[in-house]
Amino acid sequence: MKQKIKFPRSEKVYLPGQLYPHIRVAMRKVELLPSVDLQEEEKVYTPNPDVYIYDTSGAFSDPAVSIDLKKGLPRLREEWIISRKDVEQLTEISSEYGRMRRDDKSLDHLRFEHIALPYRAQKGKPITQMAYAKRGLITPEMEYVSIRENMNCKELGIETHITPEFVRREIAEGRAVLPANINHPEAEPMIIGRNFLVKINTNIGNSATTSGIDEEVEKAIWSCKWGGDTLMDLSTGENIHETREWIIRNCPVPVGTVPIYQALEKVNGIVENLTWEIYRDTLIEQCEQGVDYFTIHAGIRLHNVHLADNRLCGIVSRGGSIMSKWCLTHNRESFLYEHFDDICDILAQYDVAVSLGDGLRPGSIHDANDEAQFAELDTMGELVVRAWDKNVQAFIEGPGHVPMHKIKENVERQVEKCHDAPFYTLGPLVTDIAPGYDHITSAIGAAQIGWLGTAMLCYVTPKEHLALPDKEDVRVGVITYKIAAHAADLAKGHPGAQVRDNALSKARYDFRWKDQFDLSLDPERAQSYFRAGHHIDGEYCTMCGPNFCAMRLSRDLKKTNKKNS
Amino acid sequence: MKQKIKFPRSEKVYLPGQLYPHIRVAMRKVELLPSVDLQEEEKVYTPNPDVYIYDTSGAFSDPAVSIDLKKGLPRLREEWIISRKDVEQLTEISSEYGRMRRDDKSLDHLRFEHIALPYRAQKGKPITQMAYAKRGLITPEMEYVSIRENMNCKELGIETHITPEFVRREIAEGRAVLPANINHPEAEPMIIGRNFLVKINTNIGNSATTSGIDEEVEKAIWSCKWGGDTLMDLSTGENIHETREWIIRNCPVPVGTVPIYQALEKVNGIVENLTWEIYRDTLIEQCEQGVDYFTIHAGIRLHNVHLADNRLCGIVSRGGSIMSKWCLTHNRESFLYEHFDDICDILAQYDVAVSLGDGLRPGSIHDANDEAQFAELDTMGELVVRAWDKNVQAFIEGPGHVPMHKIKENVERQVEKCHDAPFYTLGPLVTDIAPGYDHITSAIGAAQIGWLGTAMLCYVTPKEHLALPDKEDVRVGVITYKIAAHAADLAKGHPGAQVRDNALSKARYDFRWKDQFDLSLDPERAQSYFRAGHHIDGEYCTMCGPNFCAMRLSRDLKKTNKKNS
């Protein structure tokens, strides 16, 4: 497996904090060539400023760090966590299932070797970023994200509102989430909220029929290379526990899961046999492994399940269909809803965030914005307040499949019903007629919903609805969603977002081809397309030929104008 | 070259007119499998209605028509044109250059053999669709498009406002264009206007350094297969005249060009040597070949050229940079602007539409919605009225590169300044940082601008900014833009648009995989992705495995609910 990540002419740099001078905020710096102008037959060089790029690739792109997947990434945040003196390291893992897997010799060959004992809050100590924020404390994590969100601003003198104190307030008020399980100290701090850069999540994971641990870890690193901000492991096959350990230990971004998937495996796929006890043990198992956020479909209410009956596509959320079946079979409210406070009590001890899953999200254009969907949203609004009361950071999942004219209503209702909690949507796909291209149908919706205030976009790959994504699909899915998120950042006027567009456009106008490639989201692809085009070097290309190059003509004109004036 | 086009389980059908019973409106009918339900252990079959798909592939997809590229397509509209008794067939082609090329023996091996003599309006006879519409006449072309736009509506009892009379009024008032050069009778009528289905244009064409006639004709047919509504031939290399003849004779959709490109070739690329006389002869040459619309950059005014000086990317329109250079060199208004009435007089004799080119469109996010762009738009508003006065159908070209929050202003200004003339935009790209993926950056903008009322979207391929597109790029570009256009149709509530989404979604819920593929924009790709996924047949797939299939669980639930109620 190729572990190191390299981008052309890029340097890994670290910016220090002011409140916390020891923090090192990772960025990728791209050095640009100077612009060249011909004045009086002489070449005049004007330097172009470096461009800083938000970097999700962690230590994998730092040539100074040696990577050993068997040992995992450096534990960046461990010192910060310990020095707060409010957590304890356990002497034994708490989950019964976790201990069983650990003691199963037949799994030795699969197992990640260097598992540390987990941390947990000291009894009665509130240790979540939200708890600190409410108390007025700015953590190193908060300062880290404030610097990270401001790439290029300080260097170019761009004014910005994103201070450490602003970050603190957004978290305290529930408008932003900083996922930071104390058992995933390898992850670099990042923030999810409408007043920050729009983030993207990528899904990986095997199913009962496909792929192994190596392949999933490789996809995880690959996703971080191209710009995935968080990573959900949606594995449903065998060895979920072991796969997850490998992923978390090697993942520089927050990891999410849907614990009900593993719980269902534990009862051999028989939905009616799921119990609160099994689910509870699964939560604890994953909290102690270091999962940063859980999708929990607690918004499914017994009296709402039938609302999906009249749909064209019924229930398309896996978790939603599982919990709906459970509710109907037992004719009672789900244990997720009934035990939601207990769930939050567990999550608070590790600072795991809750992502309220939209089990009744529409699965087709026809079903968008219907009663079932909005009834669940109302319940989520009730639950998010209960999470906040326990200092648990929370965000809200959203659709799915929505035609463009119904996107705005989704965001407005979510903001209102869920009291400004961050929104995290899957696409949405704006039409159903393009299987094989659903990264595109959904990016159209994602860009718009991001602009309207959605904080994180869950990527969709070209294989959606058809097969599980391979590595190339992950790459295309991530880049497509980076486009949607960045387009939203531009439209929202995020400070510093347009710096990269301007630098790339200027490079284009200057015929600095190398700079164009290196500033682009996927330098390798841009360069390979260019090369395949058999380009002539210099100030035109095969696209238009020398007589029809608008940019060349335009530059010549500008020179003529200057001379005449 | 593979000439016939085949879609799986699709039948080419022709619907008759009512006013003109002899017209045969081509569509693709997809037959679907029945839904299967298990009731009391017995399978119950419910049929699903056929779905009609808007079809741009012409006779190429009709197994009853034998295709011979050397002879060209059947001349569908010739009878309609002749029977109006207002045109004459010339005894000699009018363009000097055209005659020269015809008489050049060295070109014999390149030449399309079966060139018919051109038609032209009888002296003083107004023969454009707009002229007919203003006089209250509904032409067969108008009835054709009214039927074409209403696919699925009659069959499913959907009410629609798109009557032949509605079409006539939209054309009379300039809100829609029906491109229909009397010398391109092979083209099937289609309409471009905000109150109709959103259309897409594809660009093909060689440059000085690449590709030959065969390849361009193949790309043209390929574009029509995937759904291109019009086709622009932007060739700038050698043998433009001969390439165009081959394309037009084999093209079932309207063809557009930018005549200044060929004019510039005629003066060996020396901009200052361009004259009205050379341009005029080029217009006539192309009118008589059958080009349906011309992009003409008449909106460039001498006093506006300098407005682009302060831009990051100057002028990025080829035509715009050529005409700007001409204006500055000669220090006078362009011959396109000065002779605009003469141009319209020529176009009116063949019913060629004018597409007012946006020579000062922004070429980067930074330059969007600037003074240069909007100054040109004002001029276009003046010109469109002059075109209409001559009964010339007209539409307005638009950008380009625009961040999402500035898209709306583009459409609103265009509608206001250009008096409701149809808008035809290139994307727009909503960010500049993704060369290699600009079909996606631009589809995000295209879907939104289409929803806001843009009538036609010019496609962008993955190779934009990097190289000329190959066949695969054309396919991806067309499908991507069909997605954007269809998403806009859904959001606009076009009657019948959602029929296909609903049918595909129902097929998905029913696990009718074959129907999903056949209803999709690219059945071949969907199927190949599915197959590569090693799917298990039946009611789940490798994506989730049997225990986690939400749709299967959801269907089971619905059945349980039915039994219990």
Tab-separated table of C-alpha atoms in Angstrom, chain B residues 296-524:
chain	number	residue	atom	x	y	z
B	296	ILE	CA	-22.303	37.089	-34.024
B	297	HIS	CA	-20.286	39.269	-31.664
B	298	ALA	CA	-21.945	42.501	-32.709
B	299	GLY	CA	-22.253	43.647	-29.110
B	300	ILE	CA	-18.584	44.706	-28.959
B	301	ARG	CA	-18.508	48.521	-29.070
B	302	LEU	CA	-15.326	50.496	-29.572
B	303	HIS	CA	-15.845	52.534	-26.388
B	304	ASN	CA	-16.402	49.389	-24.280
B	305	VAL	CA	-13.328	47.379	-25.213
B	306	HIS	CA	-11.113	49.044	-22.606
B	307	LEU	CA	-13.534	47.973	-19.860
B	308	ALA	CA	-11.876	44.561	-19.946
B	309	ASP	CA	-8.432	45.992	-19.187
B	310	ASN	CA	-8.807	45.758	-15.437
B	311	ARG	CA	-9.899	42.172	-15.488
B	312	LEU	CA	-8.010	39.262	-14.091
B	313	CYS	CA	-8.559	37.307	-17.301
B	314	GLY	CA	-9.259	39.940	-19.925
B	315	ILE	CA	-11.323	38.728	-22.878
B	316	VAL	CA	-11.800	34.973	-23.131
B	317	SER	CA	-14.248	34.795	-26.018
B	318	ARG	CA	-12.423	34.019	-29.232
B	319	GLY	CA	-14.854	36.081	-31.299
B	320	GLY	CA	-14.792	38.818	-28.702
B	321	SER	CA	-11.028	39.125	-28.704
B	322	ILE	CA	-10.912	39.125	-32.508
B	323	MET	CA	-13.474	41.899	-32.826
B	324	SER	CA	-11.957	43.907	-29.984
B	325	LYS	CA	-8.594	43.814	-31.682
B	326	TRP	CA	-10.184	44.844	-34.973
B	327	CYS	CA	-11.959	47.798	-33.350
B	328	LEU	CA	-8.816	49.035	-31.634
B	329	THR	CA	-6.593	48.565	-34.658
B	330	HIS	CA	-8.934	50.478	-36.951
B	331	ASN	CA	-10.182	52.775	-34.193
B	332	ARG	CA	-13.766	52.380	-35.358
B	333	GLU	CA	-16.939	50.427	-34.589
B	334	SER	CA	-16.881	46.844	-35.798
B	335	PHE	CA	-18.393	45.933	-39.148
B	336	LEU	CA	-20.648	43.543	-37.263
B	337	TYR	CA	-22.206	46.404	-35.355
B	338	GLU	CA	-22.246	48.833	-38.270
B	339	HIS	CA	-23.713	46.283	-40.688
B	340	PHE	CA	-26.073	44.597	-38.252
B	341	ASP	CA	-29.153	45.499	-40.302
B	342	ASP	CA	-27.494	44.173	-43.453
B	343	ILE	CA	-26.652	40.974	-41.601
B	344	CYS	CA	-30.277	40.573	-40.568
B	345	ASP	CA	-31.447	41.151	-44.132
B	346	ILE	CA	-29.279	38.222	-45.235
B	347	LEU	CA	-30.297	35.925	-42.389
B	348	ALA	CA	-33.996	36.612	-42.969
B	349	GLN	CA	-33.807	35.215	-46.484
B	350	TYR	CA	-32.874	31.763	-45.181
B	351	ASP	CA	-34.430	31.850	-41.710
B	352	VAL	CA	-31.108	31.705	-39.965
B	353	ALA	CA	-31.328	32.803	-36.329
B	354	VAL	CA	-28.812	35.114	-34.716
B	355	SER	CA	-27.196	34.208	-31.435
B	356	LEU	CA	-25.733	37.431	-30.094
B	357	GLY	CA	-22.312	36.390	-28.862
B	358	ASP	CA	-21.064	37.674	-25.532
B	359	GLY	CA	-17.579	38.681	-26.526
B	360	LEU	CA	-16.955	40.299	-23.162
B	361	ARG	CA	-18.194	37.436	-21.008
B	362	PRO	CA	-16.197	36.962	-17.806
B	363	GLY	CA	-13.505	34.292	-17.932
B	364	SER	CA	-13.055	33.904	-14.192
B	365	ILE	CA	-15.019	34.092	-10.960
B	366	HIS	CA	-13.202	37.339	-10.268
B	367	ASP	CA	-14.502	39.024	-13.419
B	368	ALA	CA	-18.159	37.960	-13.149
B	369	ASN	CA	-20.934	40.546	-13.503
B	370	ASP	CA	-18.527	43.381	-14.206
B	371	GLU	CA	-18.988	46.587	-16.154
B	372	ALA	CA	-17.598	45.156	-19.390
B	373	GLN	CA	-20.049	42.262	-19.358
B	374	PHE	CA	-23.089	44.360	-18.590
B	375	ALA	CA	-22.182	47.135	-21.026
B	376	GLU	CA	-22.206	44.548	-23.816
B	377	LEU	CA	-25.541	43.197	-22.597
B	378	ASP	CA	-27.052	46.652	-23.037
B	379	THR	CA	-25.895	46.685	-26.664
B	380	MET	CA	-27.324	43.225	-27.217
B	381	GLY	CA	-30.674	44.498	-25.984
B	382	GLU	CA	-30.586	47.172	-28.675
B	383	LEU	CA	-29.575	44.659	-31.370
B	384	VAL	CA	-32.200	42.066	-30.563
B	385	VAL	CA	-34.962	44.576	-31.310
B	386	ARG	CA	-33.314	45.373	-34.633
B	387	ALA	CA	-33.220	41.655	-35.469
B	388	TRP	CA	-36.885	41.239	-34.621
B	389	ASP	CA	-37.767	44.218	-36.805
B	390	LYS	CA	-36.353	42.185	-39.704
B	391	ASN	CA	-38.227	39.043	-38.545
B	392	VAL	CA	-34.920	37.408	-37.631
B	393	GLN	CA	-35.168	35.044	-34.687
B	394	ALA	CA	-32.648	35.929	-32.010
B	395	PHE	CA	-31.203	34.779	-28.730
B	396	ILE	CA	-28.566	36.086	-26.353
B	397	GLU	CA	-25.394	34.350	-25.216
B	398	GLY	CA	-24.288	34.543	-21.601
B	399	PRO	CA	-21.420	33.543	-19.327
B	400	GLY	CA	-19.175	31.769	-18.548
B	401	HIS	CA	-17.724	31.955	-15.037
B	402	VAL	CA	-20.113	33.156	-12.312
B	403	PRO	CA	-20.212	32.329	-8.586
B	404	MET	CA	-23.630	31.076	-7.456
B	405	HIS	CA	-24.695	34.234	-5.680
B	406	LYS	CA	-24.244	36.268	-8.866
B	407	ILE	CA	-26.175	33.986	-11.234
B	408	LYS	CA	-29.601	35.447	-10.580
B	409	GLU	CA	-28.526	38.969	-11.476
B	410	ASN	CA	-27.360	37.676	-14.848
B	411	VAL	CA	-30.751	36.278	-15.744
B	412	GLU	CA	-32.749	39.190	-14.403
B	413	ARG	CA	-30.661	41.744	-16.266
B	414	GLN	CA	-30.739	39.696	-19.445
B	415	VAL	CA	-34.540	39.409	-19.338
B	416	GLU	CA	-34.913	43.109	-18.690
B	417	LYS	CA	-32.315	44.479	-21.094
B	418	CYS	CA	-33.002	41.989	-23.882
B	419	HIS	CA	-36.785	42.109	-23.733
B	420	ASP	CA	-37.401	38.429	-22.924
B	421	ALA	CA	-35.281	37.064	-25.789
B	422	PRO	CA	-34.085	33.512	-24.975
B	423	PHE	CA	-30.872	33.272	-22.957
B	424	TYR	CA	-28.170	30.784	-23.939
B	425	THR	CA	-25.333	30.388	-21.450
B	426	LEU	CA	-22.036	28.547	-21.281
B	427	GLY	CA	-22.309	26.836	-17.924
B	428	PRO	CA	-21.616	29.009	-15.934
B	429	LEU	CA	-18.715	27.556	-13.985
B	430	VAL	CA	-19.212	28.324	-10.292
B	431	THR	CA	-15.551	27.959	-9.359
B	432	ASP	CA	-12.216	28.065	-11.179
B	433	ILE	CA	-10.282	25.536	-9.101
B	434	ALA	CA	-11.201	22.272	-10.824
B	435	PRO	CA	-9.729	21.951	-14.319
B	436	GLY	CA	-10.393	18.386	-15.435
B	437	TYR	CA	-13.828	18.525	-13.811
B	438	ASP	CA	-15.276	21.642	-15.419
B	439	HIS	CA	-18.263	19.719	-16.767
B	440	ILE	CA	-19.232	19.509	-13.091
B	441	THR	CA	-18.269	23.028	-11.954
B	442	SER	CA	-20.340	24.316	-14.852
B	443	ALA	CA	-23.299	21.919	-14.527
B	444	ILE	CA	-23.841	23.271	-11.023
B	445	GLY	CA	-24.242	26.738	-12.498
B	446	ALA	CA	-26.122	25.516	-15.557
B	447	ALA	CA	-28.831	23.772	-13.540
B	448	GLN	CA	-29.439	26.932	-11.542
B	449	ILE	CA	-29.425	29.326	-14.461
B	450	GLY	CA	-31.725	26.940	-16.357
B	451	TRP	CA	-34.157	26.898	-13.461
B	452	LEU	CA	-34.089	30.708	-13.425
B	453	GLY	CA	-35.181	30.770	-17.057
B	454	THR	CA	-32.185	30.235	-19.318
B	455	ALA	CA	-33.494	28.478	-22.418
B	456	MET	CA	-30.378	26.674	-23.638
B	457	LEU	CA	-27.196	25.531	-21.913
B	458	CYS	CA	-23.968	25.159	-23.822
B	459	TYR	CA	-22.192	22.056	-22.570
B	460	VAL	CA	-18.703	21.984	-21.126
B	461	THR	CA	-16.627	18.812	-21.211
B	462	PRO	CA	-14.073	17.482	-18.712
B	463	LYS	CA	-11.317	18.699	-21.045
B	464	GLU	CA	-12.371	22.366	-20.953
B	465	HIS	CA	-9.355	24.652	-20.448
B	466	LEU	CA	-6.999	21.708	-21.074
B	467	ALA	CA	-7.552	20.072	-24.470
B	468	LEU	CA	-10.140	19.423	-27.186
B	469	PRO	CA	-12.779	16.849	-26.221
B	470	ASP	CA	-12.670	13.324	-27.587
B	471	LYS	CA	-15.715	11.098	-28.056
B	472	GLU	CA	-15.870	10.008	-24.428
B	473	ASP	CA	-15.651	13.643	-23.315
B	474	VAL	CA	-18.540	14.518	-25.617
B	475	ARG	CA	-20.631	11.748	-24.071
B	476	VAL	CA	-19.851	12.820	-20.504
B	477	GLY	CA	-20.423	16.469	-21.376
B	478	VAL	CA	-23.790	15.778	-22.986
B	479	ILE	CA	-25.051	13.542	-20.171
B	480	THR	CA	-23.889	16.052	-17.562
B	481	TYR	CA	-25.806	18.805	-19.316
B	482	LYS	CA	-28.896	16.633	-19.809
B	483	ILE	CA	-28.824	16.275	-16.032
B	484	ALA	CA	-28.597	20.048	-15.528
B	485	ALA	CA	-31.347	20.724	-18.074
B	486	HIS	CA	-33.651	18.055	-16.712
B	487	ALA	CA	-33.104	19.228	-13.125
B	488	ALA	CA	-34.133	22.684	-14.313
B	489	ASP	CA	-37.219	21.253	-16.053
B	490	LEU	CA	-38.256	19.585	-12.796
B	491	ALA	CA	-37.727	22.757	-10.791
B	492	LYS	CA	-39.675	24.780	-13.369
B	493	GLY	CA	-42.491	22.249	-13.232
B	494	HIS	CA	-42.452	21.524	-16.964
B	495	PRO	CA	-45.431	19.264	-17.677
B	496	GLY	CA	-44.359	15.666	-18.086
B	497	ALA	CA	-40.754	16.158	-16.995
B	498	GLN	CA	-41.052	14.175	-13.787
B	499	VAL	CA	-42.669	11.157	-15.449
B	500	ARG	CA	-39.273	9.638	-16.160
B	501	ASP	CA	-37.942	10.227	-12.626
B	502	ASN	CA	-41.014	8.618	-11.124
B	503	ALA	CA	-40.858	5.636	-13.444
B	504	LEU	CA	-37.170	5.084	-12.706
B	505	SER	CA	-37.658	5.453	-8.953
B	506	LYS	CA	-40.541	2.991	-8.992
B	507	ALA	CA	-38.388	0.547	-10.932
B	508	ARG	CA	-35.682	0.981	-8.299
B	509	TYR	CA	-38.100	0.252	-5.479
B	510	ASP	CA	-39.427	-2.788	-7.367
B	511	PHE	CA	-35.898	-4.096	-8.041
B	512	ARG	CA	-36.628	-3.957	-11.759
B	513	TRP	CA	-32.951	-3.379	-12.547
B	514	LYS	CA	-33.388	-3.578	-16.298
B	515	ASP	CA	-36.008	-0.841	-16.243
B	516	GLN	CA	-33.716	1.359	-14.156
B	517	PHE	CA	-30.993	1.035	-16.744
B	518	ASP	CA	-33.236	1.549	-19.738
B	519	LEU	CA	-34.863	4.666	-18.280
B	520	SER	CA	-31.576	6.267	-17.388
B	521	LEU	CA	-29.749	8.904	-19.416
B	522	ASP	CA	-26.876	6.510	-20.079
B	523	PRO	CA	-28.155	2.930	-19.936
B	524	GLU	CA	-24.829	1.480	-21.038
